[in-house]
Short mmCIF file of C-alpha atoms in Angstrom, two decimals:
data_model
loop_
_atom_site.label_atom_id
_atom_site.label_comp_id
_atom_site.label_asym_id
_atom_site.label_seq_id
_atom_site.Cartn_x
_atom_site.Cartn_y
_atom_site.Cartn_z
CA UNK A 1 0.00 0.00 0.00
CA UNK A 2 2.64 2.48 1.02
CA UNK A 3 4.59 2.14 -2.20
CA UNK A 4 1.84 4.36 -3.55
CA UNK A 5 2.20 7.04 -0.90
CA UNK A 6 3.42 10.32 -2.28
CA UNK A 7 5.13 13.08 -0.47
CA UNK A 8 2.55 15.83 -0.28
CA UNK A 9 2.87 19.49 0.59
CA UNK A 10 -0.37 19.20 2.56
CA UNK A 11 1.44 18.26 5.72
CA UNK A 12 3.84 20.76 7.29
CA UNK A 13 5.29 20.91 10.77
CA UNK A 14 6.14 24.04 12.69
CA UNK A 15 9.82 24.83 12.99
CA UNK A 16 9.88 24.78 16.78
CA UNK A 17 11.10 21.46 18.14
CA UNK A 18 11.08 19.73 21.51
CA UNK A 19 14.01 17.65 22.66
CA UNK A 20 13.88 14.36 24.51
CA UNK A 21 13.45 15.36 28.19
CA UNK A 22 16.77 16.42 29.67
CA UNK A 23 16.25 14.24 32.75
CA UNK A 24 16.69 11.14 30.58
CA UNK A 25 20.28 10.39 29.70
CA UNK A 26 20.56 9.13 26.12
CA UNK A 27 22.11 5.63 26.17
CA UNK A 28 24.76 4.39 23.80
CA UNK A 29 23.54 3.62 20.31
CA UNK A 30 22.51 0.11 19.35
CA UNK A 31 24.81 -1.88 17.11
CA UNK A 32 24.18 -1.57 13.38
CA UNK A 33 22.94 -5.13 12.99
CA UNK A 34 20.46 -4.97 15.87
CA UNK A 35 16.75 -4.32 15.59
CA UNK A 36 15.94 -1.58 18.09
CA UNK A 37 13.07 -2.43 20.45
CA UNK A 38 10.58 0.38 21.03
CA UNK A 39 7.20 0.11 22.77
CA UNK A 40 4.64 2.85 22.22
CA UNK A 41 1.76 3.15 24.65
CA UNK A 42 -1.21 4.53 22.69
CA UNK A 43 -4.16 5.69 24.79
CA UNK A 44 -7.14 6.94 22.75
CA UNK A 45 -10.49 7.80 24.39
CA UNK A 46 -12.08 4.85 22.58
CA UNK A 47 -11.19 2.39 19.82
CA UNK A 48 -14.08 2.91 17.38
CA UNK A 49 -14.56 5.18 14.40
CA UNK A 50 -11.90 7.84 14.07
CA UNK A 51 -9.68 6.31 16.71
CA UNK A 52 -9.81 2.93 15.02
CA UNK A 53 -8.48 4.68 11.92
CA UNK A 54 -5.72 6.39 13.91
CA UNK A 55 -4.82 3.10 15.59
CA UNK A 56 -4.61 1.32 12.25
CA UNK A 57 -2.09 3.88 11.02
CA UNK A 58 -0.05 3.73 14.24
CA UNK A 59 0.29 0.02 13.49
CA UNK A 60 0.93 0.45 9.76
CA UNK A 61 3.74 2.90 10.47
CA UNK A 62 5.18 0.49 13.04
CA UNK A 63 5.12 -2.31 10.46
CA UNK A 64 6.92 0.00 8.04
CA UNK A 65 9.56 0.78 10.69
CA UNK A 66 10.02 -2.91 11.44
CA UNK A 67 11.17 -3.50 7.87
CA UNK A 68 14.01 -1.05 8.48
CA UNK A 69 15.88 -2.02 11.62
CA UNK A 70 13.28 -1.54 14.32
CA UNK A 71 11.08 -3.76 16.46
CA UNK A 72 8.26 -1.33 17.24
CA UNK A 73 5.26 -2.51 19.24
CA UNK A 74 2.13 -0.40 19.63
CA UNK A 75 0.41 -1.19 22.90
CA UNK A 76 -3.13 0.18 22.50
CA UNK A 77 -5.63 0.44 25.31
CA UNK A 78 -8.69 2.66 25.65
CA UNK A 79 -11.40 3.23 28.25
CA UNK A 80 -14.79 1.63 27.76
CA UNK A 81 -16.28 4.91 26.51
CA UNK A 82 -15.13 8.46 25.68
CA UNK A 83 -16.73 9.68 28.91
CA UNK A 84 -14.94 7.17 31.17
CA UNK A 85 -12.38 9.78 32.12
CA UNK A 86 -10.98 8.03 35.21
CA UNK A 87 -10.36 4.88 33.18
CA UNK A 88 -8.13 6.78 30.77
CA UNK A 89 -6.09 8.07 33.70
CA UNK A 90 -5.69 4.52 35.02
CA UNK A 91 -4.52 3.31 31.63
CA UNK A 92 -1.86 6.03 31.46
CA UNK A 93 -0.71 5.06 34.95
CA UNK A 94 -0.48 1.44 33.79
CA UNK A 95 1.65 2.48 30.81
CA UNK A 96 3.99 4.26 33.21
CA UNK A 97 4.30 1.10 35.32
CA UNK A 98 5.04 -0.92 32.18
CA UNK A 99 7.88 1.50 31.42
CA UNK A 100 6.94 1.96 27.79
CA UNK A 101 9.32 4.08 25.72
CA UNK A 102 6.71 6.70 24.90
CA UNK A 103 3.07 7.44 25.66
CA UNK A 104 0.80 8.88 22.96
CA UNK A 105 -2.51 10.15 24.32
CA UNK A 106 -5.64 11.61 22.82
CA UNK A 107 -7.22 13.10 25.95
CA UNK A 108 -10.90 12.46 26.56
CA UNK A 109 -10.70 15.63 28.67
CA UNK A 110 -7.49 17.60 29.09
CA UNK A 111 -7.90 18.57 32.75
CA UNK A 112 -8.55 14.99 33.80
CA UNK A 113 -5.43 13.44 32.27
CA UNK A 114 -3.04 16.29 33.09
CA UNK A 115 -1.75 14.91 36.44
CA UNK A 116 -1.06 11.51 34.86
CA UNK A 117 0.84 13.14 32.00
CA UNK A 118 2.99 15.03 34.50
CA UNK A 119 3.79 11.75 36.26
CA UNK A 120 4.76 10.17 32.93
CA UNK A 121 7.24 12.92 32.11
CA UNK A 122 8.61 12.82 35.66
CA UNK A 123 9.24 9.11 35.09
CA UNK A 124 11.28 9.97 32.02
CA UNK A 125 8.69 8.84 29.48
CA UNK A 126 8.16 11.30 26.61
CA UNK A 127 4.55 12.23 25.89
CA UNK A 128 2.98 12.95 22.50
CA UNK A 129 -0.50 14.50 22.54
CA UNK A 130 -2.75 13.60 19.64
CA UNK A 131 -5.90 15.50 18.62
CA UNK A 132 -4.78 18.78 20.14
CA UNK A 133 -2.56 21.74 19.31
CA UNK A 134 -3.34 23.97 22.29
CA UNK A 135 -0.50 23.59 24.85
CA UNK A 136 -1.37 21.88 28.13
CA UNK A 137 -0.08 24.20 30.82
CA UNK A 138 2.42 22.64 33.21
CA UNK A 139 3.08 19.48 31.16
CA UNK A 140 6.37 18.94 29.29
CA UNK A 141 4.75 17.54 26.15
CA UNK A 142 7.29 16.54 23.51
CA UNK A 143 4.99 17.02 20.53
CA UNK A 144 1.40 17.92 19.69
CA UNK A 145 -0.14 16.30 16.61
CA UNK A 146 -3.54 17.61 15.70
CA UNK A 147 -5.64 20.49 14.52
CA UNK A 148 -7.49 23.49 15.84
CA UNK A 149 -10.95 22.20 16.85
CA UNK A 150 -12.48 25.64 16.48
CA UNK A 151 -11.16 25.98 12.93
CA UNK A 152 -12.39 22.50 12.06
CA UNK A 153 -15.96 23.52 12.90
CA UNK A 154 -15.55 26.83 11.09
CA UNK A 155 -14.72 24.92 7.91
CA UNK A 156 -17.91 22.87 8.38
CA UNK A 157 -20.01 26.00 8.82
CA UNK A 158 -18.68 27.46 5.57
CA UNK A 159 -19.57 24.20 3.80
CA UNK A 160 -23.15 24.58 5.06
CA UNK A 161 -23.27 28.17 3.77
CA UNK A 162 -21.88 27.00 0.42
CA UNK A 163 -24.49 24.27 0.04
CA UNK A 164 -27.40 26.58 0.71
CA UNK A 165 -26.42 29.27 -1.78
CA UNK A 166 -22.93 30.55 -1.07
CA UNK A 167 -20.03 30.33 -3.52
CA UNK A 168 -17.89 27.21 -3.47
CA UNK A 169 -18.03 23.58 -4.60
CA UNK A 170 -21.39 22.44 -3.19
CA UNK A 171 -25.09 23.07 -3.65
CA UNK A 172 -26.87 25.81 -5.54
CA UNK A 173 -24.51 28.78 -5.34
CA UNK A 174 -21.84 30.01 -7.73
CA UNK A 175 -19.37 27.22 -8.44
CA UNK A 176 -15.65 27.77 -7.96
CA UNK A 177 -13.40 25.90 -10.38
CA UNK A 178 -11.03 23.84 -8.27
CA UNK A 179 -8.88 20.78 -8.85
CA UNK A 180 -9.70 17.61 -6.84
CA UNK A 181 -6.55 18.09 -4.74
CA UNK A 182 -7.26 21.74 -3.89
CA UNK A 183 -6.81 22.31 -0.17
CA UNK A 184 -10.27 23.47 0.92
CA UNK A 185 -9.15 24.77 4.29
CA UNK A 186 -10.29 27.72 6.37
CA UNK A 187 -8.24 30.18 4.33
CA UNK A 188 -9.98 28.99 1.16
CA UNK A 189 -13.45 29.46 2.63
CA UNK A 190 -12.66 32.79 4.27
CA UNK A 191 -11.42 34.07 0.92
CA UNK A 192 -14.73 33.22 -0.74
CA UNK A 193 -16.81 34.72 2.07
CA UNK A 194 -14.80 37.94 1.97
CA UNK A 195 -16.07 38.58 -1.56
CA UNK A 196 -19.72 38.51 -0.47
CA UNK A 197 -21.64 41.60 0.56
CA UNK A 198 -23.80 41.56 3.66
CA UNK A 199 -26.81 41.50 1.34
CA UNK A 200 -25.46 38.43 -0.45
CA UNK A 201 -24.84 36.65 2.83
CA UNK A 202 -28.37 37.38 4.02
CA UNK A 203 -29.78 35.64 0.93
CA UNK A 204 -28.32 32.31 2.06
CA UNK A 205 -31.12 30.68 4.02
CA UNK A 206 -31.53 27.35 5.79
CA UNK A 207 -32.81 25.87 9.06
CA UNK A 208 -30.58 23.41 10.85
CA UNK A 209 -29.92 21.57 14.10
CA UNK A 210 -26.74 20.64 15.95
CA UNK A 211 -25.59 17.42 17.59
CA UNK A 212 -22.63 18.22 19.82
CA UNK A 213 -20.21 15.93 21.66
CA UNK A 214 -19.88 15.89 25.45
CA UNK A 215 -21.80 18.92 26.69
CA UNK A 216 -19.45 21.43 28.29
CA UNK A 217 -16.34 19.47 27.34
CA UNK A 218 -13.26 21.12 25.84
CA UNK A 219 -13.53 19.63 22.35
CA UNK A 220 -17.29 20.02 22.04
CA UNK A 221 -17.21 23.61 23.24
CA UNK A 222 -14.43 24.52 20.80
CA UNK A 223 -16.33 23.04 17.86
CA UNK A 224 -19.64 24.63 18.84
CA UNK A 225 -17.99 28.03 19.19
CA UNK A 226 -16.33 27.77 15.79
CA UNK A 227 -19.50 26.68 13.99
CA UNK A 228 -21.66 29.37 15.57
CA UNK A 229 -19.10 32.12 15.03
CA UNK A 230 -19.08 31.60 11.25
CA UNK A 231 -22.88 31.44 11.05
CA UNK A 232 -23.07 34.92 12.58
CA UNK A 233 -22.10 36.16 9.10
CA UNK A 234 -25.15 34.43 7.59
CA UNK A 235 -28.29 35.65 9.38
CA UNK A 236 -30.51 33.59 7.10
CA UNK A 237 -29.08 30.32 8.47
CA UNK A 238 -31.11 29.56 11.58
CA UNK A 239 -30.28 26.95 14.23
CA UNK A 240 -33.47 25.55 15.72
CA UNK A 241 -33.73 24.35 19.31
CA UNK A 242 -30.83 23.75 21.65
CA UNK A 243 -27.97 21.41 20.90
CA UNK A 244 -28.33 17.69 21.60
CA UNK A 245 -25.34 16.00 23.26
CA UNK A 246 -24.40 12.76 21.48
CA UNK A 247 -21.22 12.17 23.53
CA UNK A 248 -19.25 11.43 20.30
CA UNK A 249 -21.23 8.15 20.13
CA UNK A 250 -23.17 6.78 17.15
CA UNK A 251 -25.98 5.31 19.21
CA UNK A 252 -26.50 8.52 21.16
CA UNK A 253 -26.16 10.56 17.99
CA UNK A 254 -28.87 8.41 16.46
CA UNK A 255 -31.20 9.16 19.36
CA UNK A 256 -30.45 12.86 19.05
CA UNK A 257 -31.29 12.75 15.34
CA UNK A 258 -34.55 10.93 16.05
CA UNK A 259 -35.57 13.63 18.52
CA UNK A 260 -34.53 16.42 16.16
CA UNK A 261 -36.43 15.01 13.18
CA UNK A 262 -39.53 14.35 15.27
CA UNK A 263 -39.50 17.93 16.55
CA UNK A 264 -39.04 19.30 13.03
CA UNK A 265 -41.23 17.24 10.68
CA UNK A 266 -41.56 19.77 7.87
CA UNK A 267 -38.99 22.50 7.90
CA UNK A 268 -35.49 21.24 8.73
CA UNK A 269 -32.83 21.57 6.02
CA UNK A 270 -29.69 20.20 7.68
CA UNK A 271 -28.10 18.59 10.70
CA UNK A 272 -24.50 19.32 11.63
CA UNK A 273 -22.99 16.68 13.90
CA UNK A 274 -19.72 17.62 15.58
CA UNK A 275 -18.22 14.16 14.92
CA UNK A 276 -18.74 11.60 12.20
CA UNK A 277 -19.87 8.79 14.51
CA UNK A 278 -22.80 11.00 15.47
CA UNK A 279 -23.16 12.19 11.89
CA UNK A 280 -23.33 8.65 10.53
CA UNK A 281 -26.05 7.96 13.09
CA UNK A 282 -27.98 11.00 11.89
CA UNK A 283 -27.56 9.88 8.28
CA UNK A 284 -29.01 6.46 9.06
CA UNK A 285 -32.02 7.92 10.85
CA UNK A 286 -32.79 10.42 8.10
CA UNK A 287 -32.40 7.67 5.52
CA UNK A 288 -34.72 5.29 7.36
CA UNK A 289 -37.39 8.02 7.43
CA UNK A 290 -37.01 8.88 3.75
CA UNK A 291 -35.71 12.31 4.70
CA UNK A 292 -32.04 12.05 3.74
CA UNK A 293 -30.86 14.66 1.26
CA UNK A 294 -28.18 13.42 -1.11
CA UNK A 295 -25.79 15.29 -3.38
CA UNK A 296 -28.10 14.32 -6.24
CA UNK A 297 -30.93 16.38 -4.70
CA UNK A 298 -29.14 19.73 -4.85
CA UNK A 299 -30.32 21.67 -1.79
CA UNK A 300 -34.02 21.37 -2.45
CA UNK A 301 -35.09 23.51 0.47
CA UNK A 302 -38.63 22.86 1.58
CA UNK A 303 -38.84 19.26 0.36
CA UNK A 304 -38.56 17.85 3.91
CA UNK A 305 -35.14 16.38 3.07
CA UNK A 306 -32.28 16.88 5.56
CA UNK A 307 -28.65 17.31 4.51
CA UNK A 308 -25.99 15.88 6.82
CA UNK A 309 -22.73 17.71 7.54
CA UNK A 310 -20.16 16.50 10.03
CA UNK A 311 -16.52 16.46 11.14
CA UNK A 312 -13.70 13.89 11.32
CA UNK A 313 -13.49 11.65 8.17
CA UNK A 314 -12.89 7.90 8.33
CA UNK A 315 -12.91 5.21 5.61
CA UNK A 316 -16.57 4.55 6.37
CA UNK A 317 -17.66 8.15 6.11
CA UNK A 318 -15.64 8.65 2.91
CA UNK A 319 -17.65 5.79 1.40
CA UNK A 320 -20.89 7.51 2.36
CA UNK A 321 -19.69 10.85 0.96
CA UNK A 322 -18.62 9.20 -2.29
CA UNK A 323 -22.11 7.68 -2.50
CA UNK A 324 -23.65 11.12 -2.02
CA UNK A 325 -25.30 10.23 1.29
CA UNK A 326 -23.46 12.88 3.31
CA UNK A 327 -22.95 16.31 1.78
CA UNK A 328 -19.60 17.27 3.29
CA UNK A 329 -17.30 16.47 6.17
CA UNK A 330 -14.28 18.26 7.59
CA UNK A 331 -11.22 16.05 7.83
CA UNK A 332 -9.01 16.12 10.92
CA UNK A 333 -6.32 13.77 9.58
CA UNK A 334 -6.72 10.58 11.61
CA UNK A 335 -4.42 8.61 9.33
CA UNK A 336 -1.83 11.33 9.91
CA UNK A 337 -2.21 11.01 13.67
CA UNK A 338 -1.13 7.39 13.63
CA UNK A 339 1.43 7.63 10.84
CA UNK A 340 3.31 10.59 12.31
CA UNK A 341 2.53 9.55 15.89
CA UNK A 342 4.63 6.42 15.39
CA UNK A 343 7.34 8.38 13.56
CA UNK A 344 7.67 10.95 16.34
CA UNK A 345 7.51 8.24 19.02
CA UNK A 346 10.38 6.32 17.47
CA UNK A 347 12.43 9.49 17.00
CA UNK A 348 11.88 10.51 20.62
CA UNK A 349 12.81 7.04 21.87
CA UNK A 350 15.95 7.33 19.75
CA UNK A 351 16.87 10.64 21.37
CA UNK A 352 16.16 12.65 18.22
CA UNK A 353 14.37 15.95 17.71
CA UNK A 354 10.72 16.14 16.64
CA UNK A 355 8.42 19.06 15.80
CA UNK A 356 6.84 20.68 18.83
CA UNK A 357 3.60 20.99 16.88
CA UNK A 358 2.40 19.21 13.75
CA UNK A 359 -0.64 21.06 12.43
CA UNK A 360 -3.04 19.07 10.25
CA UNK A 361 -5.14 21.88 8.85
CA UNK A 362 -8.83 20.89 8.63
CA UNK A 363 -10.32 20.91 5.16
CA UNK A 364 -13.52 19.96 3.38
CA UNK A 365 -14.14 16.48 1.99
CA UNK A 366 -17.00 16.14 -0.49
CA UNK A 367 -18.08 13.82 -3.29
CA UNK A 368 -15.54 15.00 -5.86
CA UNK A 369 -12.40 14.75 -3.69
CA UNK A 370 -13.44 11.97 -1.29
CA UNK A 371 -11.12 9.34 -2.74
CA UNK A 372 -8.10 11.53 -2.08
CA UNK A 373 -8.47 10.54 1.58
CA UNK A 374 -9.36 6.83 1.73
CA UNK A 375 -8.75 3.97 1.13
CA UNK A 376 -5.21 5.20 0.33
CA UNK A 377 -4.54 8.57 1.94
CA UNK A 378 -1.64 10.60 0.68
CA UNK A 379 0.97 10.47 3.43
CA UNK A 380 4.60 11.51 3.46
CA UNK A 381 6.98 8.54 3.25
CA UNK A 382 9.10 8.09 6.40
CA UNK A 383 12.88 7.71 6.04
CA UNK A 384 13.27 4.93 8.61
CA UNK A 385 16.78 4.07 7.48
CA UNK A 386 18.07 7.52 8.37
CA UNK A 387 16.22 7.46 11.69
CA UNK A 388 17.75 4.06 12.42
CA UNK A 389 21.23 5.25 11.50
CA UNK A 390 20.96 8.20 13.90
CA UNK A 391 19.19 6.35 16.72
CA UNK A 392 20.92 6.59 20.12
CA UNK A 393 18.79 4.02 21.90
CA UNK A 394 20.31 0.77 23.16
CA UNK A 395 18.31 -2.38 23.79
#
């Protein structure tokens, strides 16, 4: 599979780097003929959906490394649900006791895991945070791999505005001529919106509902704020009712969608779900009721059909987008999380420098460009031979 991977300019790391913690003395390098043993403790908030995708790419990158002088093992363990915060802390503590070479964590909630992360770094275990760019105060994190959650939701809001009459690549508005590999990120959408007058923006009309994640949580709040902030520019886009908390879960997202559709039998144009597990649930409910808008329908406002927009992007959701069953989704780069998470973990275990932040800029996935993302995402090839040659770790 990875023979087909091409080095893309889509992925760029910030210049600032973090060194292996100074408290850990770098051991003598392994002999040239040895495979270097490295164990990565990977602690996602669950192991379904987006995190299954990230986990797959942690393991694929490890397999790639193991062809080039390494013996990398990815030890994955998650709590029973994304809201089992104490369980995630216990798992991190267990990784510390196991003396893994590095711990990669996607926090279910930042404040909850912070003390455990401090204990990991005090034990000399480097920490990589996945799914977050905002620094965690008081924790010596070696690298952050992720995206700005607020910006991710802003991209989704612009896609909604596009579909219901704005300029872009979706729906009924003026079409912009773009190539399939055009990076439809926040800068792209802001540039289009800047060309619209207030009168033009007011002509874009739709009624929608929101399914958020964990009510009051860091990630859910950031996404809600970003989505709502963009919609302030478009007074004709109305959000009906309060948000329904789906806890990032498909089953709960399904129940939210059922309640939303029941409360709005005639005049709902879209649902935005803050994650694709919840969005896929909403898609299934709307489809079962004959109310699912597809890309073939073309924003037929008033026909009782409901368009689904969401965030994340996994192989499953790409299939649904390619089929026209979801209008658009904002990608957060889950394949990148695992691919570069393993790369940075190995480099840190080897006593090498890694980027302090690795920003995966959110961008829009829709029917035309969906296959750029899965089943074979474009990822930068990793030069494992050079990493192995420079590795300072001894077995």
